[in-house]
mmCIF file of C-alpha atoms in Angstrom:
data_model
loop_
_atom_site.group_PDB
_atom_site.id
_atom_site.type_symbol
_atom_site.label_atom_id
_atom_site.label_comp_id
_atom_site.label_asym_id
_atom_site.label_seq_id
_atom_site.Cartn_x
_atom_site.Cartn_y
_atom_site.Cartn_z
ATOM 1 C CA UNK A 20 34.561 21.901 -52.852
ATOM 2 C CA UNK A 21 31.397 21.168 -51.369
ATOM 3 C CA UNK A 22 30.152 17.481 -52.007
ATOM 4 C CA UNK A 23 27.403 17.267 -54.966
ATOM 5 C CA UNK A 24 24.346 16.549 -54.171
ATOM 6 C CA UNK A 25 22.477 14.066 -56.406
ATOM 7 C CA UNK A 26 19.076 13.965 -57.205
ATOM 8 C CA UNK A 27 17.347 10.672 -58.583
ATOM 9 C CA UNK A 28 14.605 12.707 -61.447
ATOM 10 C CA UNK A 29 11.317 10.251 -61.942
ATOM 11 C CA UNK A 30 12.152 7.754 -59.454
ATOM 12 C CA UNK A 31 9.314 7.875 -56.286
ATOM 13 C CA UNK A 32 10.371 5.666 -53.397
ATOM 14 C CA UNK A 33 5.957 3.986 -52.312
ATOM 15 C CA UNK A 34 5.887 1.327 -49.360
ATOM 16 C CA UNK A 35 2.708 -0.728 -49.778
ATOM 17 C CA UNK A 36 0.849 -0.363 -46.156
ATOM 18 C CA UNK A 37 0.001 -4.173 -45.360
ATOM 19 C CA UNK A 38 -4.118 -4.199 -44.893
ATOM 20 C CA UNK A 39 -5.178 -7.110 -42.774
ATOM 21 C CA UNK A 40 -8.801 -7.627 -43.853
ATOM 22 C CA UNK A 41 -11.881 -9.982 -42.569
ATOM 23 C CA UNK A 42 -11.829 -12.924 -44.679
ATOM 24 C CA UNK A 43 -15.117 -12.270 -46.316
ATOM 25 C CA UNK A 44 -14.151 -8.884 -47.121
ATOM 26 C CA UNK A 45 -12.808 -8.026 -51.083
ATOM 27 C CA UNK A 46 -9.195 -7.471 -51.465
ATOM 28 C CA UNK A 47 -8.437 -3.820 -53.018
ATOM 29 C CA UNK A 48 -6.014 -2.647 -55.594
ATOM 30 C CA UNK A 49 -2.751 -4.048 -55.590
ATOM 31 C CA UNK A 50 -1.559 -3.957 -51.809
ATOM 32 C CA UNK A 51 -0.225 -6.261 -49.637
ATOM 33 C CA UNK A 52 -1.911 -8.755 -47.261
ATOM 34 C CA UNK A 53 -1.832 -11.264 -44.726
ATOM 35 C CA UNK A 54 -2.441 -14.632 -45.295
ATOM 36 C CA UNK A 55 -2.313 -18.381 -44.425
ATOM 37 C CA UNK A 56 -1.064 -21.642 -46.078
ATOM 38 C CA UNK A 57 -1.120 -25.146 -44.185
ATOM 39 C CA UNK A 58 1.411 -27.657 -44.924
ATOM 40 C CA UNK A 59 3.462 -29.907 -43.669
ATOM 41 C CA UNK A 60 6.614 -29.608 -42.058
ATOM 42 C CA UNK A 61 8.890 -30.814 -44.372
ATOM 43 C CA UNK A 62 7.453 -28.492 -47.353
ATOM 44 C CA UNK A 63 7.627 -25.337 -45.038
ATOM 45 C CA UNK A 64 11.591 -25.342 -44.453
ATOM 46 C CA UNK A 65 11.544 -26.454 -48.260
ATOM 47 C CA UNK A 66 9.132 -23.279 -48.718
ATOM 48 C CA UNK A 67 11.565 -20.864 -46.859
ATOM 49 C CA UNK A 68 14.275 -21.691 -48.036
ATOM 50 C CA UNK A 69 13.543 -22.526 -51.927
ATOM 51 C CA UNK A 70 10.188 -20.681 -52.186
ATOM 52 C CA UNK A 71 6.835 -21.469 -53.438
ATOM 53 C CA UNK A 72 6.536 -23.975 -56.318
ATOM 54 C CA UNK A 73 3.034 -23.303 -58.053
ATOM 55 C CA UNK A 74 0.518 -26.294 -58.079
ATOM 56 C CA UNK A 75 -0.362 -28.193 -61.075
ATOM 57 C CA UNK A 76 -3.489 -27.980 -60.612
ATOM 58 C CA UNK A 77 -6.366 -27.025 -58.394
ATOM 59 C CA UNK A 78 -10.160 -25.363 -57.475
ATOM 60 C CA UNK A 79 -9.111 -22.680 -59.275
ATOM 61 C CA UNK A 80 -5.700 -23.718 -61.408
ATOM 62 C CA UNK A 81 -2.346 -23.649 -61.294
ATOM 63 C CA UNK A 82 -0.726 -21.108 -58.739
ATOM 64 C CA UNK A 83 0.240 -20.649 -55.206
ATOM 65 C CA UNK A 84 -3.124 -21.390 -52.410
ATOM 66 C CA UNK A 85 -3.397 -19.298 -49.352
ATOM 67 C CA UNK A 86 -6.335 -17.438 -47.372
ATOM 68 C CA UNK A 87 -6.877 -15.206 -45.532
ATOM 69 C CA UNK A 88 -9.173 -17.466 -43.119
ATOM 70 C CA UNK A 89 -6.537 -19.008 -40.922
ATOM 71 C CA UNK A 90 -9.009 -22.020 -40.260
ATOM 72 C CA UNK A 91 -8.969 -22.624 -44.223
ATOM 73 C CA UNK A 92 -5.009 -23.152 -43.995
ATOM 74 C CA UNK A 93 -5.206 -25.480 -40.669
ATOM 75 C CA UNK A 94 -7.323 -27.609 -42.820
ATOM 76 C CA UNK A 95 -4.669 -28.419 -44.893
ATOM 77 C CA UNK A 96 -2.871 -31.063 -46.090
ATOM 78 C CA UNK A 97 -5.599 -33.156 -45.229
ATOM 79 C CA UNK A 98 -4.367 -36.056 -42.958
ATOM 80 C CA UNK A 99 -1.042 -34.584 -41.603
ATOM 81 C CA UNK A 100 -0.209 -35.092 -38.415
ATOM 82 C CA UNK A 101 -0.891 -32.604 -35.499
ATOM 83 C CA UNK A 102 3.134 -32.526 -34.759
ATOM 84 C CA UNK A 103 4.256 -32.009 -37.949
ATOM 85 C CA UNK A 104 1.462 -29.720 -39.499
ATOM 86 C CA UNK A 105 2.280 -26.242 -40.182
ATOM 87 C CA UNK A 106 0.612 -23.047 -41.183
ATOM 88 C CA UNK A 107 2.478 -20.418 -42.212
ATOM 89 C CA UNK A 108 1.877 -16.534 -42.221
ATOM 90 C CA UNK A 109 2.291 -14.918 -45.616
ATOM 91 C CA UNK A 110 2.616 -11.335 -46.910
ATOM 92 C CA UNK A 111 0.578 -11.887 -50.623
ATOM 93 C CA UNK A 112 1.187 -9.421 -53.303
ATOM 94 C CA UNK A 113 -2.382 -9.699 -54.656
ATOM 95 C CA UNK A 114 -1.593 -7.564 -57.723
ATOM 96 C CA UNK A 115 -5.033 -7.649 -60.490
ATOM 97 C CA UNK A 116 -7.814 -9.779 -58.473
ATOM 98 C CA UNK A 117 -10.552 -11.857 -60.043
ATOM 99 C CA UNK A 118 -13.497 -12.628 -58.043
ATOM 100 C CA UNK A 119 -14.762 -16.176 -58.630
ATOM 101 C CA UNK A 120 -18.281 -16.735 -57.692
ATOM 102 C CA UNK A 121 -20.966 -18.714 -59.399
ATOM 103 C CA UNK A 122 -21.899 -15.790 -62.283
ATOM 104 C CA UNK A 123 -18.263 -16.168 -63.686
ATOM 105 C CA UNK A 124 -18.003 -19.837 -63.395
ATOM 106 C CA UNK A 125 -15.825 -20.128 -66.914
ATOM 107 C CA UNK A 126 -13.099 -17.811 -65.513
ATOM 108 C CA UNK A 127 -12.750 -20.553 -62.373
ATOM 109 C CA UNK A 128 -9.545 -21.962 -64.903
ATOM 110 C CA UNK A 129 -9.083 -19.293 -67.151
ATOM 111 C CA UNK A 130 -8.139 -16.096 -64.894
ATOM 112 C CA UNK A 131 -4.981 -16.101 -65.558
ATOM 113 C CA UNK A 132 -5.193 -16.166 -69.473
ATOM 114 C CA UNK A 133 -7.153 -13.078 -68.950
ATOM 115 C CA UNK A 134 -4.491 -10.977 -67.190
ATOM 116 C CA UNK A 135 -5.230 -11.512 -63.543
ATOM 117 C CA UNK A 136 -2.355 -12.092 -60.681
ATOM 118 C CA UNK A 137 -4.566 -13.559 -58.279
ATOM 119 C CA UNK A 138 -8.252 -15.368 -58.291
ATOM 120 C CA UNK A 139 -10.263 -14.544 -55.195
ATOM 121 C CA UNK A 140 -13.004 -17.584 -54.421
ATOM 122 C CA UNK A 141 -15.380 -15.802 -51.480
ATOM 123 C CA UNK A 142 -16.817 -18.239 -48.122
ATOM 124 C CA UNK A 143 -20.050 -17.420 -49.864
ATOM 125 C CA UNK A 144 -18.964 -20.138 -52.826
ATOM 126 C CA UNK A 145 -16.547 -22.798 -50.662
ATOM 127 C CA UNK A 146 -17.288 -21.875 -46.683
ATOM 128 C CA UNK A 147 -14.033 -20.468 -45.912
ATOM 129 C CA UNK A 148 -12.661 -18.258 -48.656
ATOM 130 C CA UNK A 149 -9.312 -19.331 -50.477
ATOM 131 C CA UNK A 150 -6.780 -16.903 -52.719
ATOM 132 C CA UNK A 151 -4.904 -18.429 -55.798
ATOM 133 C CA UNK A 152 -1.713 -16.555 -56.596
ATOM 134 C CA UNK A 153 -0.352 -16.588 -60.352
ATOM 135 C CA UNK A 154 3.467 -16.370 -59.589
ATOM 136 C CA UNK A 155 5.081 -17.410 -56.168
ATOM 137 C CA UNK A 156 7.308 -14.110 -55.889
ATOM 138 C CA UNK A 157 3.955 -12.385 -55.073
ATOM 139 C CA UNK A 158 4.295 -14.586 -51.733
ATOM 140 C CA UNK A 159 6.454 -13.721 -48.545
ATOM 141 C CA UNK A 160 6.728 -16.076 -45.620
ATOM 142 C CA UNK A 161 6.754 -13.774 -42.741
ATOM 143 C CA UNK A 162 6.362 -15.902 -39.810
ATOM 144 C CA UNK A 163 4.362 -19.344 -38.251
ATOM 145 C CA UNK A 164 1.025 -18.430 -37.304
ATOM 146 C CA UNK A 165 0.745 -22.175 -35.950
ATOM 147 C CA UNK A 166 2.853 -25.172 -35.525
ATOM 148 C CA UNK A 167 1.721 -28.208 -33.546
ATOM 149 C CA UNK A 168 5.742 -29.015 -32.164
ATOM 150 C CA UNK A 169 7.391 -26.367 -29.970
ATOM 151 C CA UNK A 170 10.890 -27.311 -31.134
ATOM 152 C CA UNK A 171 10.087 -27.421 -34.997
ATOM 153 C CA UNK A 172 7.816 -24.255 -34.075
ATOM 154 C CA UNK A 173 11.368 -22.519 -32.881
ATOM 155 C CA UNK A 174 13.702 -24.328 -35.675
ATOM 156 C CA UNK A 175 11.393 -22.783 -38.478
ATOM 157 C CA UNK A 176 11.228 -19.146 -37.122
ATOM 158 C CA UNK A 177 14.788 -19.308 -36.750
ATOM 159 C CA UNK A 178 15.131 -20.555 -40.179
ATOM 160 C CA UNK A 179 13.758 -17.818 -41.648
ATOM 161 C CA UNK A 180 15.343 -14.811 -39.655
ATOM 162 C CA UNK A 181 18.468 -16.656 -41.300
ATOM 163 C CA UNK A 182 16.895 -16.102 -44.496
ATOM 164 C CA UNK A 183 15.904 -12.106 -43.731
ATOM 165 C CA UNK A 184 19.547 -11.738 -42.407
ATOM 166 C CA UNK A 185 21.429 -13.173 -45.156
ATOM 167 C CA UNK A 186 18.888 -10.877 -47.945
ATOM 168 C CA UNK A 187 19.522 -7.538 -45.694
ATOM 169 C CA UNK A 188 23.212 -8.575 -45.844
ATOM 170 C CA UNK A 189 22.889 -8.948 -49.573
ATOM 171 C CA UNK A 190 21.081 -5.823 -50.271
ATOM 172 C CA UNK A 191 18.424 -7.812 -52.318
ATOM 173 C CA UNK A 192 15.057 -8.831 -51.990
ATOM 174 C CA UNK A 193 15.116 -12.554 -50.651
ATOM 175 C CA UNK A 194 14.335 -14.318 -54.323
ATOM 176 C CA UNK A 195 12.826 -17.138 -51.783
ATOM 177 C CA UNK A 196 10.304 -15.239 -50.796
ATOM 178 C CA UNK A 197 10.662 -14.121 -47.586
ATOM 179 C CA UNK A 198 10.694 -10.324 -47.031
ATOM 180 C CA UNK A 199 14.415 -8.662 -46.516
ATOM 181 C CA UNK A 200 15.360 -5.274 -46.333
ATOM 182 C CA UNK A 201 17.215 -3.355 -49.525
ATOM 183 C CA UNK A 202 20.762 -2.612 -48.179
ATOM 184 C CA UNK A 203 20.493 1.199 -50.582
ATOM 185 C CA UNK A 204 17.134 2.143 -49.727
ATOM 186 C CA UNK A 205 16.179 0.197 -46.337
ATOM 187 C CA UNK A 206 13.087 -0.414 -48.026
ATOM 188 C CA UNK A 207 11.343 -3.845 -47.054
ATOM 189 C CA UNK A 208 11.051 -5.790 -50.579
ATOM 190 C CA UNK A 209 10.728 -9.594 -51.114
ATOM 191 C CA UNK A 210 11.618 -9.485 -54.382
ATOM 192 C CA UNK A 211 14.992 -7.115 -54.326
ATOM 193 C CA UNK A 212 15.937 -4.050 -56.009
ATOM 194 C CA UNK A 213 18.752 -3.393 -58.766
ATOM 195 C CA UNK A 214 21.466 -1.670 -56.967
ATOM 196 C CA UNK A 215 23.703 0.455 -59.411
ATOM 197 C CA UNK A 216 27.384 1.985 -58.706
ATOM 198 C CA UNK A 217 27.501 5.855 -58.599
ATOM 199 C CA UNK A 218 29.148 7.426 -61.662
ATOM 200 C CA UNK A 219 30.929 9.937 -59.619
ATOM 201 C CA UNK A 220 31.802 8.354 -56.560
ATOM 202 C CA UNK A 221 31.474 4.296 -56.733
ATOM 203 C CA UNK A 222 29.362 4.380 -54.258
ATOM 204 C CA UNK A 223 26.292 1.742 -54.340
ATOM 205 C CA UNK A 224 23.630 3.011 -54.905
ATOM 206 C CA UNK A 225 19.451 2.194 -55.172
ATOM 207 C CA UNK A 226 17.045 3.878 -57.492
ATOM 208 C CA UNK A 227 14.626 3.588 -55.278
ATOM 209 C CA UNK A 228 16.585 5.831 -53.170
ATOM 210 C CA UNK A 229 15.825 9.392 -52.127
ATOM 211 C CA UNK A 230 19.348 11.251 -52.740
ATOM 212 C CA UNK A 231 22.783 10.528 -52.800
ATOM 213 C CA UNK A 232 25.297 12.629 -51.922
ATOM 214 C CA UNK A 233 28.424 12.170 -54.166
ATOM 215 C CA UNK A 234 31.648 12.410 -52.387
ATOM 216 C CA UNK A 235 33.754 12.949 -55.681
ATOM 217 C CA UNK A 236 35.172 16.249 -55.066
ATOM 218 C CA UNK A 237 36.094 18.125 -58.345
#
């Protein structure tokens, strides 16, 4: 018998196309973009590793800080040392944006009680514009735009290929944040899809997946 071909009904397989935009210029939608966040060394293999841990506090709340102005991020953490300051490049889920500017002044700490993922505070309010994401799984480390040591430079990018390789070799999303591949689908995902055992077959399987070809013969 023929093998059985099996179609996934509903499911429709979208890859978000990552938009690098000017950093004055308004995020759209809900896509993917490239961004920047400073710190020090330390906190960036902590970062990689373990993720993003949200702020208590800040301009605009409690969240995750990034831009998309590069010189924003080298700003920061004030006072860190050239050779052990860090800026990291970032793949942001943006998700439901709120512009902050000065008509909307009261939504500066309540954006996310409204039902936004991410606050959006222009260079026309602060000089360089600066992003504050709701939840850190929105946030992807992708690479180091800038690092002032060479060695620590080379010891963090290979730190997180490490982390891509063991997600791919998963199958899942990296839950740290940094983008893997989906061993079903080969989709790129930093957060991981469910991957579910064929009825027919046993083989594994993603929903996310175009077909599957069941190799139960009957």
């Amino acid at each position: 018998m023929p093998a059985k071909l099996v179609q996934f009904s509903g499911w429709e397989a979208v890859v978000e196309k990552q938009i690098v935009l000017k950093p004055g210029q308004a995020p759209r939608g809900r896509q993917g973009y490239t961004m920047y966040h400073g710190t020090h060394r330390d906190s960036a293999r902590a970062i990689i590793t373990g993720g993003f841990r949200p702020s208590a506090g800040g301009t605009l709340g409690p969240g995750v800080y990034c831009s998309r102005d590069i010189a924003k991020a080298q700003g920061y953490p004030s006072g860190c040392p050239p050779g052990e300051h860090v800026v990291l490049q970032l793949k942001v889920r943006v998700g439901r944006v709120k512009k902050i500017d000065g008509q909307n002044v009261a939504m500066w700490h309540s954006w996310q009680q409204s039902g936004y993922d991410t606050a959006w505070l222009p260079s026309t309010v602060v000089g360089h514009e600066e992003d504050c994401v709701k939840d850190p799984k929105r946030v992807a480390v992708k690479g180091i735009a800038h690092c002032g040591d060479p060695a620590t430079k080379k010891a963090l990018e290979k730190l997180i290929s490490q982390q891509r390789q063991g997600a791919e070799s998963s199958g899942r999303g990296n839950e740290q944040g940094v983008v893997g591949r989906c061993k079903g689908c080969k989709m790129q995902t930093p957060i991981g899809h469910s991957l579910e055992v064929c009825w027919g077959c046993d083989a594994t399987v993603c929903p996310f997946m175009g077909k599957h070809v069941c190799k139960r013969s009957s």
